[in-house]
Short mmCIF file of C-alpha atoms in Angstrom, two decimals:
data_model
loop_
_atom_site.label_atom_id
_atom_site.label_comp_id
_atom_site.label_asym_id
_atom_site.label_seq_id
_atom_site.Cartn_x
_atom_site.Cartn_y
_atom_site.Cartn_z
CA MET A 41 228.32 106.37 48.93
CA PRO A 42 227.52 105.24 45.37
CA SER A 43 224.94 102.54 44.82
CA PRO A 44 226.23 99.08 43.90
CA ALA A 45 226.16 98.38 40.17
CA GLY A 46 222.69 97.45 38.99
CA SER A 47 220.85 98.71 42.05
CA ARG A 48 218.74 101.79 42.47
CA PRO A 49 218.70 104.21 45.37
CA PRO A 50 215.72 103.87 47.68
CA ARG A 51 212.64 106.02 47.23
CA ALA A 52 211.64 108.47 49.93
CA SER A 53 209.76 105.55 51.49
CA GLY A 54 213.13 103.81 51.93
CA ARG A 55 212.13 101.05 49.51
CA PRO A 56 214.03 100.53 46.27
CA GLU A 57 212.41 101.37 42.97
CA VAL A 58 211.53 97.76 42.25
CA CYS A 59 210.30 98.15 38.71
CA SER A 60 213.36 100.02 37.62
CA TYR A 61 215.10 96.67 37.63
CA CYS A 62 212.48 93.92 37.79
CA GLY A 63 211.06 94.77 34.40
CA CYS A 64 207.36 94.47 35.27
CA GLU A 65 206.77 97.95 33.85
CA SER A 66 207.58 96.52 30.43
CA ILE A 67 204.46 94.32 30.65
CA GLU A 68 202.03 96.46 28.68
CA VAL A 69 199.10 96.48 31.11
CA VAL A 70 201.36 96.96 34.15
CA GLY A 71 203.22 99.81 32.46
CA ARG A 72 199.88 101.37 31.60
CA PHE A 73 198.63 101.12 35.18
CA MET A 74 201.87 102.64 36.46
CA ALA A 75 201.58 105.54 34.01
CA GLU A 76 197.99 106.07 35.16
CA HIS A 77 199.23 106.20 38.75
CA VAL A 78 201.45 109.12 37.76
CA ASP A 79 198.47 110.84 36.11
CA ILE A 80 196.33 110.31 39.23
CA ILE A 81 199.01 111.72 41.53
CA ASN A 82 199.52 114.68 39.21
CA ALA A 83 195.77 115.37 39.27
CA THR A 84 195.86 115.69 43.05
CA THR A 85 197.90 118.90 42.81
CA GLU A 86 194.85 120.94 41.91
CA LEU A 87 192.90 119.34 44.77
CA ARG A 88 195.54 120.45 47.29
CA HIS A 89 195.49 124.00 45.92
CA ALA A 90 191.69 124.18 45.80
CA CYS A 91 191.36 122.94 49.39
CA ALA A 92 194.04 125.35 50.59
CA ALA A 93 192.02 128.18 49.02
CA ASP A 94 188.81 126.78 50.57
CA ASP A 95 187.17 127.14 47.15
CA ALA A 96 184.30 124.60 47.07
CA PRO A 97 183.54 124.86 43.32
CA ARG A 98 187.23 124.48 42.54
CA VAL A 99 187.44 121.49 44.91
CA ALA A 100 184.52 119.86 43.08
CA ARG A 101 186.26 120.39 39.72
CA ALA A 102 189.50 118.99 41.13
CA VAL A 103 187.71 115.90 42.46
CA ASP A 104 186.10 115.49 39.02
CA GLY A 105 189.57 115.67 37.48
CA ILE A 106 190.83 112.91 39.75
CA GLU A 107 187.76 110.71 39.37
CA VAL A 108 187.83 110.82 35.58
CA ILE A 109 191.20 109.05 35.76
CA LEU A 110 190.80 107.09 39.00
CA HIS A 111 187.46 105.37 38.37
CA PRO A 112 188.30 103.78 35.01
CA HIS A 113 191.76 102.91 36.33
CA THR A 114 190.52 101.04 39.40
CA ARG A 115 187.74 99.34 37.43
CA ASN A 116 190.25 98.17 34.83
CA GLU A 117 192.65 96.84 37.48
CA GLU A 118 189.82 94.95 39.16
CA VAL A 119 188.30 93.35 36.05
CA GLY A 120 191.65 92.51 34.47
CA LEU A 121 194.79 91.85 36.48
CA PHE A 122 193.13 91.60 39.89
CA ALA A 123 190.47 89.14 38.68
CA VAL A 124 193.11 86.79 37.29
CA LEU A 125 195.39 87.10 40.33
CA ARG A 126 192.50 86.60 42.77
CA ARG A 127 192.15 83.01 41.55
CA GLN A 128 195.56 82.19 43.03
CA GLU A 129 195.16 81.58 46.73
CA GLU A 130 198.35 83.41 47.68
CA PHE A 131 197.00 86.62 46.09
CA THR A 132 193.31 86.50 47.05
CA GLU A 133 193.52 88.34 50.36
CA HIS A 134 195.94 90.97 49.04
CA VAL A 135 193.80 91.66 45.98
CA ASP A 136 190.68 91.91 48.14
CA THR A 137 192.49 94.42 50.37
CA LEU A 138 193.47 96.54 47.37
CA CYS A 139 189.88 96.48 46.05
CA HIS A 140 188.63 97.58 49.49
CA GLU A 141 191.16 100.42 49.39
CA HIS A 142 189.78 101.50 45.99
CA THR A 143 186.35 101.83 47.59
CA ALA A 144 187.72 103.66 50.64
CA LEU A 145 189.57 106.16 48.43
CA ASP A 146 186.37 106.82 46.47
CA GLU A 147 184.49 107.41 49.73
CA GLN A 148 187.14 109.85 50.92
CA LEU A 149 186.96 111.79 47.65
CA LEU A 150 183.19 112.11 48.06
CA ARG A 151 183.62 113.46 51.57
CA ILE A 152 186.26 115.92 50.35
CA ARG A 153 183.90 117.07 47.58
CA ASN A 154 181.22 117.57 50.24
CA GLY A 155 183.39 119.96 52.23
CA GLU A 156 185.62 117.80 54.43
CA HIS A 157 188.78 119.39 53.08
CA ALA A 158 190.80 118.41 56.14
CA LEU A 159 190.72 114.83 54.80
CA VAL A 160 193.02 115.72 51.89
CA PRO A 161 196.37 114.97 53.60
CA GLY A 162 195.12 111.57 54.74
CA PHE A 163 193.61 110.84 51.34
CA LEU A 164 196.91 111.67 49.63
CA ALA A 165 198.90 109.53 52.05
CA GLU A 166 196.54 106.58 51.61
CA LEU A 167 196.55 106.99 47.82
CA ARG A 168 200.36 106.94 47.71
CA ALA A 169 200.53 103.96 50.10
CA HIS A 170 198.02 102.11 47.92
CA ILE A 171 200.01 102.81 44.77
CA ASP A 172 203.18 101.66 46.54
CA LYS A 173 201.52 98.33 47.41
CA GLU A 174 200.67 97.81 43.76
CA GLU A 175 203.89 99.02 42.18
CA ASN A 176 206.32 97.52 44.68
CA GLY A 177 204.36 94.45 45.62
CA LEU A 178 201.57 93.17 43.45
CA PHE A 179 202.88 94.17 40.04
CA PRO A 180 206.36 92.63 40.44
CA ALA A 181 204.83 89.51 42.01
CA SER A 182 202.35 89.19 39.14
CA ALA A 183 205.20 89.36 36.62
CA ILE A 184 206.57 86.18 38.18
CA ALA A 185 203.34 84.41 39.12
CA LEU A 186 201.28 84.64 35.95
CA SER A 187 201.78 82.42 32.92
CA GLY A 188 201.69 83.62 29.34
CA ALA A 189 198.10 82.38 28.97
CA GLU A 190 197.09 84.25 32.11
CA TRP A 191 198.68 87.47 30.81
CA ASP A 192 196.72 86.96 27.57
CA GLU A 193 193.57 86.71 29.72
CA VAL A 194 194.53 89.89 31.62
CA ASP A 195 195.03 91.71 28.32
CA ALA A 196 191.73 90.45 26.91
CA SER A 197 189.72 91.32 30.02
CA THR A 198 191.23 94.75 30.69
CA PRO A 199 189.24 97.49 28.95
CA ASP A 200 191.09 100.01 26.84
CA PRO A 201 192.07 103.18 28.68
CA VAL A 202 189.59 106.02 28.63
CA ALA A 203 191.05 109.30 27.41
CA PRO A 204 190.47 112.04 29.99
#
């Protein structure tokens, strides 16, 4: 059955591709974060292959490849968009949860680097769930909730991306 005009088919998660019609991706910093999410997910491919081969040096290089994108990305989310959103009571708990998830993902990567390769499927699932919360929850909500002055503050407080 064709989708109604103007709607998008659901993702594999069953949820619609919110930003394909809400427009939040057109907000420069949000679009940047979403593009970085794609880069992070793409970087996990080598991690899966390295763990499947049980090649510890290759796993370490793959973790390095993820961290070089992930660490600046999460720091920039936290000091920019998240810091501004956290001031609004309705976002505080959700932002704090996302920041906790950043830390938990970092801890899992360290354990994977240290030989716990069986953690990879769980890490990947948690990473994708985390990204889904941002892209289909926080980002669209922020597009509505923040004023122009607050977006200016987000832009000013978000460091420039670091080239990998």
